[in-house]
Tab-separated table of C-alpha atoms and ligand atoms in Angstrom:
chain	number	residue	atom	x	y	z
A	220	MET	CA	0.136	0.081	-0.083
A	221	LYS	CA	1.323	3.466	-0.878
A	222	PHE	CA	1.679	6.112	1.691
A	223	PHE	CA	0.681	9.565	0.899
A	224	VAL	CA	0.677	12.695	3.390
A	225	ASP	CA	-2.309	14.817	3.678
A	226	THR	CA	-0.984	17.945	4.640
A	227	ALA	CA	0.301	21.377	2.696
A	228	ASP	CA	2.861	21.869	5.578
A	229	ILE	CA	6.227	21.889	4.154
A	230	ALA	CA	8.263	20.880	7.276
A	231	ASP	CA	6.015	17.934	7.837
A	232	ILE	CA	6.357	16.857	4.292
A	233	ARG	CA	10.009	17.238	4.467
A	234	GLU	CA	10.138	15.128	7.590
A	235	MET	CA	8.047	12.369	5.903
A	236	ALA	CA	9.776	12.454	2.726
A	237	ASP	CA	13.237	11.794	4.639
A	238	THR	CA	11.968	8.598	5.778
A	239	GLY	CA	11.945	7.235	2.176
A	240	LEU	CA	8.456	5.856	2.741
A	241	LEU	CA	6.367	8.612	1.293
A	242	ASP	CA	4.902	8.028	-2.098
A	243	GLY	CA	2.687	11.076	-2.451
A	244	VAL	CA	0.935	14.154	-1.107
A	245	THR	CA	-2.626	15.163	-1.022
A	246	THR	CA	-3.717	18.562	-0.254
A	247	ASN	CA	-7.290	20.358	-0.317
A	248	PRO	CA	-8.494	23.982	0.055
A	249	SER	CA	-8.931	23.455	3.629
A	250	LEU	CA	-5.065	22.441	4.103
A	251	ILE	CA	-3.847	25.212	1.931
A	252	ALA	CA	-5.914	27.829	3.996
A	253	LYS	CA	-4.426	26.059	6.966
A	254	SER	CA	-0.876	26.380	5.789
A	255	GLY	CA	-1.423	30.245	5.187
A	256	ARG	CA	0.553	30.014	1.847
A	257	ASP	CA	0.264	30.967	-1.625
A	258	PHE	CA	-1.559	27.995	-3.481
A	259	MET	CA	0.688	27.930	-6.635
A	260	GLU	CA	3.603	28.489	-4.699
A	261	VAL	CA	3.368	25.966	-1.846
A	262	THR	CA	2.448	23.349	-4.485
A	263	LYS	CA	5.231	23.845	-6.626
A	264	GLU	CA	7.571	23.541	-3.505
A	265	ILE	CA	5.624	20.195	-2.545
A	266	CYS	CA	6.251	18.957	-6.225
A	267	ASP	CA	10.020	19.499	-5.865
A	268	ILE	CA	10.213	17.650	-2.585
A	269	VAL	CA	8.272	14.527	-3.752
A	270	ASP	CA	8.287	12.509	-6.764
A	271	GLY	CA	4.961	10.947	-6.576
A	272	PRO	CA	1.514	12.480	-7.137
A	273	VAL	CA	0.654	15.772	-5.497
A	274	SER	CA	-2.906	16.099	-5.400
A	275	ALA	CA	-3.973	19.874	-6.163
A	276	GLU	CA	-7.778	20.504	-6.046
A	277	VAL	CA	-9.874	22.789	-8.295
A	278	VAL	CA	-12.123	25.097	-6.558
A	279	ALA	CA	-14.541	25.896	-9.402
A	280	LEU	CA	-18.018	23.897	-9.583
A	281	ASP	CA	-18.909	24.133	-13.245
A	282	HIS	CA	-16.820	21.911	-15.971
A	283	ASP	CA	-15.633	24.728	-17.986
A	284	THR	CA	-13.756	26.472	-15.240
A	285	MET	CA	-12.815	23.541	-13.779
A	286	MET	CA	-10.828	22.696	-16.954
A	287	LYS	CA	-9.261	26.148	-17.038
A	288	GLU	CA	-8.139	25.705	-13.136
A	289	ALA	CA	-7.022	22.425	-14.087
A	290	GLU	CA	-4.685	23.825	-17.062
A	291	THR	CA	-3.045	26.351	-14.813
A	292	LEU	CA	-2.492	23.758	-12.177
A	293	ARG	CA	-1.005	21.084	-14.378
A	294	LYS	CA	1.725	23.367	-15.585
A	295	ILE	CA	3.172	23.450	-12.073
A	296	ALA	CA	4.911	20.214	-12.345
A	297	ASP	CA	4.703	16.970	-14.192
A	298	ASN	CA	3.887	15.038	-10.751
A	299	VAL	CA	0.861	17.470	-10.111
A	300	CYS	CA	-2.494	15.056	-9.878
A	301	ILE	CA	-5.760	17.053	-10.480
A	302	LYS	CA	-8.148	16.758	-7.655
A	303	VAL	CA	-11.918	17.184	-8.641
A	304	PRO	CA	-14.994	16.655	-6.408
A	305	LEU	CA	-17.520	13.621	-7.149
A	306	THR	CA	-20.160	15.709	-9.131
A	307	ILE	CA	-21.301	15.484	-12.663
A	308	ASP	CA	-19.171	18.398	-13.543
A	309	GLY	CA	-16.200	17.039	-11.685
A	310	LEU	CA	-16.490	13.435	-13.541
A	311	LYS	CA	-16.790	15.175	-16.951
A	312	THR	CA	-13.611	16.984	-16.075
A	313	CYS	CA	-11.970	13.690	-14.913
A	314	LYS	CA	-12.736	11.886	-18.127
A	315	LYS	CA	-11.461	14.899	-19.952
A	316	LEU	CA	-8.114	15.170	-18.125
A	317	THR	CA	-7.431	11.574	-18.157
A	318	GLY	CA	-8.316	11.320	-21.749
A	319	ASP	CA	-5.253	13.474	-22.296
A	320	GLY	CA	-3.116	11.511	-19.828
A	321	THR	CA	-3.472	13.791	-17.023
A	322	GLN	CA	-3.602	12.178	-13.439
A	323	VAL	CA	-6.707	12.879	-11.740
A	324	ASN	CA	-8.021	12.109	-8.238
A	325	VAL	CA	-11.802	12.169	-7.711
A	326	THR	CA	-12.418	13.542	-3.923
A	327	LEU	CA	-15.498	13.340	-1.673
A	328	CYS	CA	-16.666	10.029	-2.261
A	329	PHE	CA	-19.095	8.714	0.106
A	330	SER	CA	-20.527	5.708	-1.533
A	331	ALA	CA	-19.858	2.519	-3.578
A	332	ASN	CA	-21.810	3.526	-6.663
A	333	GLN	CA	-20.098	7.058	-6.571
A	334	SER	CA	-16.615	5.346	-6.770
A	335	LEU	CA	-18.250	3.086	-9.675
A	336	LEU	CA	-18.801	6.560	-11.641
A	337	ALA	CA	-15.289	7.773	-10.826
A	338	ALA	CA	-13.737	4.328	-12.197
A	339	LYS	CA	-16.105	4.492	-15.334
A	340	ALA	CA	-14.703	8.490	-15.695
A	341	GLY	CA	-11.167	7.161	-15.928
A	342	ALA	CA	-10.064	8.315	-12.430
A	343	THR	CA	-6.482	7.513	-11.569
A	344	PHE	CA	-7.370	7.522	-7.856
A	345	VAL	CA	-10.790	7.778	-5.891
A	346	SER	CA	-10.626	9.132	-2.536
A	347	PRO	CA	-13.261	7.664	0.030
A	348	PHE	CA	-13.444	9.806	3.219
A	349	VAL	CA	-13.631	7.131	5.924
A	350	GLY	CA	-13.353	9.377	8.891
A	351	ARG	CA	-16.125	11.534	8.008
A	352	HIS	CA	-18.103	8.518	6.563
A	353	ASP	CA	-17.743	7.201	10.318
A	354	ASP	CA	-18.327	10.550	11.956
A	355	ASN	CA	-21.820	10.517	10.359
A	356	GLY	CA	-22.874	7.206	11.610
A	357	PHE	CA	-21.778	5.082	8.617
A	358	ASP	CA	-18.723	2.384	8.490
A	359	GLY	CA	-15.971	3.861	6.498
A	360	MET	CA	-14.128	0.553	6.093
A	361	GLU	CA	-17.116	-1.309	4.701
A	362	LEU	CA	-17.095	1.180	1.920
A	363	ILE	CA	-13.673	0.477	1.299
A	364	ALA	CA	-14.351	-3.442	1.193
A	365	ASP	CA	-17.178	-2.541	-1.033
A	366	ILE	CA	-15.242	-0.424	-3.589
A	367	ARG	CA	-12.466	-2.995	-3.525
A	368	GLN	CA	-14.932	-5.795	-4.340
A	369	ILE	CA	-16.405	-3.514	-7.160
A	370	TYR	CA	-13.051	-2.635	-8.734
A	371	ASN	CA	-12.120	-6.381	-8.584
A	372	ASN	CA	-15.137	-7.731	-10.122
A	373	TYR	CA	-14.661	-5.329	-13.334
A	374	ASN	CA	-10.818	-4.791	-13.238
A	375	PHE	CA	-11.019	-1.181	-12.911
A	376	GLY	CA	-7.637	0.455	-12.816
A	377	THR	CA	-8.673	3.370	-10.775
A	378	GLU	CA	-6.377	3.266	-7.256
A	379	ILE	CA	-8.556	3.243	-3.982
A	380	LEU	CA	-7.095	6.146	-2.085
A	381	VAL	CA	-8.496	6.064	1.474
A	382	ALA	CA	-8.534	9.595	2.730
A	383	SER	CA	-9.935	11.306	5.628
A	384	VAL	CA	-7.896	8.809	7.663
A	385	ARG	CA	-7.832	9.579	11.675
A	386	ASN	CA	-6.141	6.603	13.112
A	387	PRO	CA	-3.601	3.484	12.675
A	388	VAL	CA	-6.738	1.226	12.676
A	389	HIS	CA	-8.108	2.776	9.468
A	390	VAL	CA	-4.567	2.140	7.970
A	391	LEU	CA	-4.466	-1.478	9.244
A	392	LYS	CA	-8.007	-2.260	7.989
A	393	SER	CA	-6.988	-0.553	4.601
A	394	ALA	CA	-4.103	-2.512	4.170
A	395	LEU	CA	-6.193	-5.951	5.091
A	396	ILE	CA	-8.699	-5.048	2.409
A	397	GLY	CA	-6.444	-4.298	-0.245
A	398	ALA	CA	-6.696	-0.499	-0.764
A	399	ASP	CA	-4.131	0.966	-2.999
A	400	VAL	CA	-3.223	4.158	-1.058
A	401	ALA	CA	-3.773	5.738	2.290
A	402	THR	CA	-3.252	9.425	2.662
A	403	MET	CA	-2.683	10.293	6.286
A	404	PRO	CA	-2.088	13.319	8.485
A	405	PRO	CA	1.561	13.422	9.684
A	406	ALA	CA	0.528	12.443	13.079
A	407	VAL	CA	-1.134	9.080	11.951
A	408	ILE	CA	2.042	8.180	10.191
A	409	LYS	CA	4.074	8.789	13.168
A	410	GLY	CA	1.769	6.690	15.178
A	411	LEU	CA	2.335	3.591	12.807
A	412	PHE	CA	6.140	3.723	14.046
A	413	LYS	CA	4.819	3.430	17.814
A	414	HIS	CA	4.652	0.311	20.057
A	415	ILE	CA	5.173	0.565	23.699
A	416	LEU	CA	6.957	-2.982	23.446
A	417	THR	CA	9.471	-1.325	20.976
A	418	ASP	CA	10.221	1.604	23.275
A	419	LYS	CA	10.452	-0.900	26.328
A	420	GLY	CA	13.020	-2.980	24.434
A	421	ILE	CA	15.217	-0.224	23.296
A	422	GLU	CA	15.371	0.812	26.939
A	423	GLY	CA	16.232	-2.750	28.195
A	424	PHE	CA	18.962	-3.052	25.400
A	425	VAL	CA	20.607	0.332	25.868
A	426	ALA	CA	20.717	-0.374	29.597
A	427	ASP	CA	22.268	-3.828	29.221
A	428	TRP	CA	24.627	-2.550	26.596
A	429	ALA	CA	26.081	0.217	28.844
A	430	LYS	CA	26.862	-2.709	31.212
A	431	THR	CA	29.266	-3.994	28.772
A	432	GLY	CA	31.299	-0.912	28.623
A	433	GLN	CA	31.767	-1.626	24.945
A	434	SER	CA	30.975	0.509	21.837
A	435	ILE	CA	30.596	-0.460	18.233
A	436	PRO	CA	33.459	1.499	16.290
A	437	THR	CA	31.764	4.171	13.613
A	438	GLN	CA	34.836	4.976	11.628
B	25	LIG	C1	-8.121	13.943	1.222
B	25	LIG	O1	-7.467	13.927	-0.025
B	25	LIG	C2	-8.442	14.865	2.125
B	25	LIG	O2	-7.767	15.977	1.844
B	25	LIG	C3	-8.733	14.571	3.509
B	25	LIG	O3	-8.262	13.183	3.869
B	25	LIG	C4	-9.766	14.836	4.208
B	25	LIG	O4	-9.550	14.718	5.598
B	25	LIG	P1	-10.452	15.348	6.708
B	25	LIG	O5	-12.200	14.540	6.756
B	25	LIG	O6	-9.650	14.797	8.072
B	25	LIG	O7	-10.763	16.574	6.656
């Protein structure tokens, strides 16, 4: 499963990229607002740090303006992935852009039928929002399992990009179901490394090693 980070914070993106485990980045208008940065400028900076797809979202609601915005955004860098909402206009835009070879992430997906539409529109990625789904009394992971089954049934190439991830359990279940990508806030990625027994184990080894009075030559 690929790991994307869901943020427009440059320091966080650099830290995650330095692990060598980062495959891409997703942003949205709320994350851009939170960064306080100029959209075009920060997106360019992110694309220079990460080789994989960097999702940049259109803000227009009609197809013609979405196409014009996408034209501007895709000039930022080759790895820009245009993010469009799951609406009729969004999917028209998706179909056109992917037909031209541009990567498209269809966002705000909340049902398996919507994911079917995104796949038929040729989306590179579909983003089901599991956290927001859970918040509203639905089962986000059940949605991911349904989408996986539908995409397998018809051999759709659209990648399932699990979004609105809130905790490591969402990540674990996504991997068990066979989702293609999880986009996570930096804190969730960091949480994946943590285990109390790892910390305790290190503590024990460090203490016992000190008793030996030895050191491993580093040069
Ligand atoms: C995905 O691309 C979205 O930017 C994101 O995952 C939304 O997450 P939220 O529900 O925590 O805002």
